[in-house]
Amino acid sequence: MFKSMLKSASLGIDLGTANTLVYVKGEGIVLSEPSVVAVDSTTREVLAIGEEAKKMLGRTPNNIIAIRPLRDGVIADFEIVEKMIKYFIRKITPYKWVKPRVVIGIPAGITEVEKRAVRESCQQAGVREVYLIEESLAAAIGANMPIYEPSGNMIVDIGGGTTEISVISLGNMVKSNTLRIGGDEFDDAIMQYLKKVHNLIIGERTAEEIKISIGNAYPSKEVKKMEVKGRDAINGLPRTLLLDSEEIRDSIKEQLNAILEGIVTTLEETPPELSADIMDRGIVLAGGGSLLKSLSEYISKETNVPVFLADNPLTCVVLGAGKYLDEIEKMKKRKI
């Protein structure tokens, strides 16, 4: 693998709140790991990154904290993000003399300070060229949407910390709204619901398992059930609770309504000609949050617009970043 990698030295990176993915030209996706870093709270020394660090979430002694340096689509800890980016790039290109070109997908609402921090983090990791692309634009490219045509295309990219709702035409964003709502907020809502209604305390990983197993956005004939283990909020003892999918749908209703409202608002702000195109072509869902069961049915029913799940929702952004890098290289050749 490294032989062809060294030859191209071109990377596409999806720097997500929940997971970081890396695409290598000519190789495909070569890395997919949680955006989690384990740190010694006293010395700030990084102890683990990625998959190893995620295993520590909620299970570390007091002097070790497992943190997500990107929260709600923004950088919460610049120093740790820099170390995380450096770690992932060095894991792919272990030879220091290799200076790769990188395209990184970023949230549309990111500040100039954060953009500069991402660029500097990559440069510290030995990257020779850094390009930034909005995540929703990258997701649309990765989902093979005809965004370069003079017509309206809507994509809703539901990540771990944000939901990016964009209308794209002629390769540019016509309208874009960023919501600080994503898969993490679904997990938090489930945790708060169980504590408030059932006096049961659970961790992030358990909440995520519940969401994946029995979470849903729209009623179905089959009501799924799941046994959940946690700690009783009153006596502090371990307890098991039987949950069903209807309860979980109720617990995340507020977040689902907020995403729906964002989609409706974006449609209302879209020029009429492009809105007509979206009615014909439909809305495309991408990102890990789009995998919530029956989400497309829920959005379609409430908006009267066809809704489709992208073929590769989890990898749309990183694949789009890789394709965008190819476009940059073609444009450079045309100028020569």
Coordinates of C-alpha atoms in Angstrom, one line a residue:
M1 CA 0.0 0.0 0.0
F2 CA 2.7 2.5 1.0
K3 CA 4.4 2.3 -2.4
S4 CA 1.5 3.8 -4.4
M5 CA 0.7 6.1 -1.4
L6 CA 4.2 7.6 -1.5
K7 CA 3.8 8.1 -5.2
S8 CA 0.6 10.1 -5.0
A9 CA 0.9 11.5 -1.4
S10 CA -2.6 13.0 -1.7
L11 CA -5.0 12.7 1.1
G12 CA -8.7 13.5 1.7
I13 CA -9.7 13.9 5.3
D14 CA -13.1 14.1 6.9
L15 CA -12.4 15.7 10.3
G16 CA -15.7 14.8 12.0
T17 CA -16.9 15.3 15.5
A18 CA -17.5 11.6 16.0
N19 CA -15.0 10.0 13.5
T20 CA -12.1 10.9 11.3
L21 CA -11.7 9.3 8.0
V22 CA -8.7 9.4 5.6
Y23 CA -8.8 8.8 1.9
V24 CA -5.6 8.1 -0.1
K25 CA -5.6 8.7 -3.8
G26 CA -5.3 5.3 -5.6
E27 CA -6.0 3.4 -2.4
G28 CA -9.4 4.5 -1.2
I29 CA -10.4 4.9 2.5
V30 CA -7.4 3.7 4.6
L31 CA -8.4 5.0 8.0
S32 CA -11.6 5.4 10.0
E33 CA -11.2 6.0 13.7
P34 CA -13.1 7.9 16.4
S35 CA -12.1 11.6 17.0
V36 CA -11.3 10.8 20.6
V37 CA -8.1 11.6 22.5
A38 CA -7.1 10.2 26.0
V39 CA -5.2 12.8 28.0
D40 CA -3.5 12.9 31.4
S41 CA -5.4 15.6 33.2
T42 CA -2.3 16.7 35.2
T43 CA 0.4 16.8 32.5
R44 CA -1.8 17.2 29.4
E45 CA 0.2 14.3 27.9
V46 CA -1.6 12.5 25.1
L47 CA -1.9 8.8 26.1
A48 CA -4.1 7.4 23.3
I49 CA -5.8 8.5 20.1
G50 CA -8.7 7.1 18.0
E51 CA -10.1 3.6 18.6
E52 CA -7.9 3.0 21.7
A53 CA -9.0 6.3 23.2
K54 CA -12.7 5.7 22.6
K55 CA -12.5 2.4 24.6
M56 CA -11.6 4.6 27.6
L57 CA -14.7 6.8 27.4
G58 CA -16.4 6.7 30.8
R59 CA -14.0 4.0 32.0
T60 CA -10.9 6.0 33.0
P61 CA -9.4 6.8 36.4
N62 CA -9.6 10.4 37.7
N63 CA -6.2 11.4 36.2
I64 CA -7.1 10.3 32.7
I65 CA -9.8 12.0 30.6
A66 CA -11.0 10.7 27.2
I67 CA -12.2 13.8 25.3
R68 CA -13.6 14.7 21.9
P69 CA -11.6 17.8 20.8
L70 CA -14.3 18.7 18.2
R71 CA -17.7 19.4 19.7
D72 CA -20.8 20.6 17.8
G73 CA -18.8 20.9 14.6
V74 CA -16.2 23.3 16.1
I75 CA -12.8 22.9 17.6
A76 CA -13.0 22.8 21.3
D77 CA -9.3 22.2 22.0
F78 CA -6.8 23.5 19.3
E79 CA -3.7 21.9 20.9
I80 CA -5.3 18.4 21.1
V81 CA -6.8 18.6 17.6
E82 CA -3.4 19.5 16.2
K83 CA -1.9 16.4 17.9
M84 CA -4.8 14.2 16.6
I85 CA -4.4 15.4 13.0
K86 CA -0.7 14.9 13.2
Y87 CA -1.2 11.4 14.6
F88 CA -3.6 10.3 11.8
I89 CA -1.5 11.8 9.0
R90 CA 1.7 10.2 10.4
K91 CA -0.2 6.8 10.7
I92 CA -0.9 7.0 7.0
T93 CA 2.4 8.5 5.9
P94 CA 5.0 7.3 8.5
Y95 CA 8.0 8.6 6.6
K96 CA 8.8 12.2 7.6
W97 CA 10.2 13.0 4.1
V98 CA 6.7 12.4 2.6
K99 CA 4.9 15.8 2.3
P100 CA 1.3 15.0 1.3
R101 CA -1.3 17.3 -0.2
V102 CA -4.5 17.3 1.9
V103 CA -8.1 18.3 1.4
I104 CA -10.1 18.6 4.7
G105 CA -13.8 18.7 5.0
I106 CA -14.9 21.4 7.5
P107 CA -18.3 22.6 8.7
A108 CA -19.7 25.6 6.8
G109 CA -20.0 27.7 9.9
I110 CA -16.4 27.3 11.0
T111 CA -14.6 30.6 11.9
E112 CA -11.5 32.0 10.2
V113 CA -9.6 31.3 13.4
E114 CA -10.6 27.7 13.3
K115 CA -9.8 27.4 9.6
R116 CA -6.3 28.8 10.3
A117 CA -5.9 26.3 13.2
V118 CA -6.8 23.4 10.9
R119 CA -4.3 24.6 8.3
E120 CA -1.5 25.1 10.9
S121 CA -2.2 21.6 12.4
C122 CA -1.8 20.0 9.0
Q123 CA 1.4 22.0 8.3
Q124 CA 2.8 21.0 11.7
A125 CA 2.2 17.4 10.6
G126 CA 4.3 17.9 7.5
V127 CA 1.6 18.6 4.9
R128 CA 2.9 20.7 1.9
E129 CA -0.5 21.9 0.7
V130 CA -3.8 22.2 2.6
Y131 CA -7.2 22.8 1.0
L132 CA -10.5 23.3 2.9
I133 CA -13.9 22.3 1.5
E134 CA -17.3 22.7 3.2
E135 CA -18.5 19.3 4.4
S136 CA -21.9 19.5 2.7
L137 CA -20.3 20.3 -0.7
A138 CA -17.8 17.4 -0.2
A139 CA -20.7 15.1 0.8
A140 CA -22.6 16.1 -2.4
I141 CA -19.6 15.3 -4.5
G142 CA -19.1 12.0 -2.7
A143 CA -22.7 11.1 -3.2
N144 CA -22.3 11.6 -7.0
M145 CA -24.9 14.4 -7.1
P146 CA -25.0 16.4 -10.3
I147 CA -23.9 19.6 -8.5
Y148 CA -22.1 21.1 -11.5
E149 CA -25.3 21.4 -13.5
P150 CA -27.4 24.6 -13.6
S151 CA -30.1 23.0 -11.3
G152 CA -30.9 22.7 -7.6
N153 CA -29.5 19.9 -5.5
M154 CA -30.3 19.7 -1.7
I155 CA -28.1 17.6 0.6
V156 CA -28.6 17.2 4.4
D157 CA -25.4 16.0 6.0
I158 CA -26.1 14.9 9.6
G159 CA -22.8 14.4 11.4
G160 CA -21.9 13.8 15.0
G161 CA -22.0 17.5 16.1
T162 CA -23.7 19.4 13.3
T163 CA -26.3 19.1 10.5
E164 CA -25.4 20.9 7.3
I165 CA -28.3 21.7 5.1
S166 CA -27.3 23.0 1.7
V167 CA -28.7 23.8 -1.8
I168 CA -26.0 23.5 -4.5
S169 CA -26.0 24.6 -8.1
L170 CA -23.2 25.0 -10.6
G171 CA -20.7 23.7 -8.1
N172 CA -21.4 26.4 -5.5
M173 CA -23.6 26.7 -2.5
V174 CA -26.7 28.8 -3.1
K175 CA -28.1 28.4 0.4
S176 CA -26.6 26.8 3.5
N177 CA -27.7 26.4 7.1
T178 CA -25.7 24.8 9.9
L179 CA -27.5 23.4 13.0
R180 CA -25.6 22.5 16.2
I181 CA -27.5 19.2 16.2
G182 CA -26.2 15.8 15.2
G183 CA -25.8 12.3 16.4
D184 CA -24.2 13.4 19.7
E185 CA -27.4 15.4 20.5
F186 CA -29.5 12.3 19.9
D187 CA -27.3 10.4 22.4
D188 CA -27.5 13.2 24.9
A189 CA -31.3 13.3 24.6
I190 CA -31.6 9.6 25.2
M191 CA -29.3 9.9 28.3
Q192 CA -31.4 12.8 29.7
Y193 CA -34.7 11.0 29.0
L194 CA -33.7 7.8 30.9
K195 CA -32.4 9.8 33.8
K196 CA -35.5 12.0 34.0
V197 CA -38.2 9.4 33.3
H198 CA -36.6 6.1 34.6
N199 CA -34.0 7.4 37.1
L200 CA -31.4 5.4 35.1
I201 CA -27.9 6.8 34.4
I202 CA -26.1 5.5 31.3
G203 CA -23.0 6.6 29.4
E204 CA -22.4 7.9 25.9
R205 CA -21.6 4.5 24.4
T206 CA -24.7 2.9 25.8
A207 CA -26.9 5.7 24.5
E208 CA -25.3 5.3 21.1
E209 CA -26.0 1.6 21.1
I210 CA -29.7 2.3 22.0
K211 CA -30.0 4.8 19.1
I212 CA -28.5 2.3 16.6
S213 CA -30.5 -0.7 17.8
I214 CA -34.0 0.7 18.4
G215 CA -33.8 4.4 17.6
N216 CA -36.3 5.6 14.9
A217 CA -37.8 8.8 13.5
Y218 CA -41.2 7.5 12.2
P219 CA -43.7 5.0 13.7
S220 CA -43.6 1.5 12.3
K221 CA -45.7 -1.6 12.8
E222 CA -42.9 -3.4 14.5
V223 CA -42.1 -2.1 18.0
K224 CA -38.5 -3.1 18.9
K225 CA -37.3 -3.7 22.4
M226 CA -34.0 -3.7 24.1
E227 CA -32.6 -4.4 27.6
V228 CA -30.4 -1.5 28.9
K229 CA -28.0 -1.7 31.8
G230 CA -27.1 1.4 33.9
R231 CA -26.9 2.8 37.4
D232 CA -29.9 3.7 39.4
A233 CA -29.9 7.4 40.1
I234 CA -31.5 7.0 43.5
N235 CA -29.7 4.1 45.2
G236 CA -26.6 4.0 43.0
L237 CA -26.9 0.3 42.3
P238 CA -26.7 -1.4 38.9
R239 CA -30.1 -1.9 37.2
T240 CA -31.6 -3.3 34.0
L241 CA -34.4 -1.6 32.1
L242 CA -36.5 -2.8 29.1
L243 CA -37.0 0.0 26.6
D244 CA -39.0 0.1 23.3
S245 CA -38.5 2.0 20.1
E246 CA -41.5 4.3 20.7
E247 CA -40.0 5.6 23.9
I248 CA -36.7 6.4 22.1
R249 CA -38.5 8.2 19.3
D250 CA -40.2 10.4 21.9
S251 CA -36.9 11.1 23.6
I252 CA -35.3 12.5 20.4
K253 CA -38.4 14.3 19.1
E254 CA -37.0 17.8 19.9
Q255 CA -33.8 17.1 17.8
L256 CA -35.8 15.6 14.9
N257 CA -38.1 18.6 14.8
A258 CA -35.2 21.0 14.9
I259 CA -33.6 19.3 11.8
L260 CA -36.9 19.3 10.0
E261 CA -37.4 23.0 10.8
G262 CA -33.9 23.7 9.4
I263 CA -34.8 21.9 6.1
V264 CA -38.1 23.7 5.8
T265 CA -36.4 27.1 6.4
T266 CA -33.7 26.3 3.8
L267 CA -36.4 25.3 1.2
E268 CA -38.3 28.6 1.9
E269 CA -35.1 30.6 1.3
T270 CA -34.2 28.8 -1.9
P271 CA -35.0 30.5 -5.3
P272 CA -38.2 29.1 -6.8
E273 CA -36.5 27.6 -9.9
L274 CA -34.1 25.6 -7.7
S275 CA -37.0 24.6 -5.4
A276 CA -38.8 23.1 -8.4
D277 CA -35.6 21.1 -9.2
I278 CA -35.4 19.8 -5.6
M279 CA -39.1 18.7 -5.8
D280 CA -38.2 16.6 -8.9
R281 CA -34.8 15.3 -7.7
G282 CA -35.5 15.0 -4.0
I283 CA -33.4 15.6 -0.9
V284 CA -30.3 13.4 -0.3
L285 CA -29.3 12.5 3.3
A286 CA -25.7 11.8 4.2
G287 CA -23.6 11.5 7.4
G288 CA -23.9 9.0 10.3
G289 CA -27.0 10.6 11.7
S290 CA -28.9 9.9 8.5
L291 CA -28.8 6.2 9.3
L292 CA -31.4 6.7 12.0
K293 CA -34.2 4.3 11.1
S294 CA -37.1 5.8 9.0
L295 CA -35.6 9.3 9.0
S296 CA -36.1 9.7 5.3
E297 CA -39.8 8.7 5.7
Y298 CA -40.2 11.3 8.4
I299 CA -38.7 14.1 6.5
S300 CA -40.5 13.2 3.2
K301 CA -43.9 13.1 5.0
E302 CA -43.4 16.4 6.7
T303 CA -42.1 18.3 3.6
N304 CA -43.9 16.5 0.7
V305 CA -40.5 16.2 -1.0
P306 CA -38.9 12.8 -2.0
V307 CA -36.0 12.0 0.4
F308 CA -33.2 9.5 -0.4
L309 CA -30.4 8.1 1.6
A310 CA -27.0 8.4 -0.1
D311 CA -25.4 5.1 -1.2
N312 CA -22.4 5.7 1.1
P313 CA -23.7 8.1 3.9
L314 CA -20.8 7.5 6.3
T315 CA -18.1 8.1 3.7
C316 CA -19.6 10.7 1.4
V317 CA -17.5 13.6 2.9
V318 CA -14.1 11.9 2.7
L319 CA -14.8 10.5 -0.8
G320 CA -15.9 13.9 -1.9
A321 CA -12.7 15.5 -0.5
G322 CA -10.7 13.0 -2.5
K323 CA -12.5 13.8 -5.7
Y324 CA -12.2 17.5 -5.0
L325 CA -8.4 17.0 -4.8
D326 CA -8.5 15.4 -8.3
E327 CA -10.4 18.5 -9.6
I328 CA -7.7 20.8 -8.1
E329 CA -5.0 18.9 -9.8
K330 CA -6.8 19.0 -13.1
M331 CA -7.2 22.8 -12.8
K332 CA -3.5 23.2 -12.1
K333 CA -2.6 21.2 -15.1
R334 CA -4.8 23.3 -17.3
K335 CA -3.0 26.5 -16.2
I336 CA 0.4 25.1 -17.0

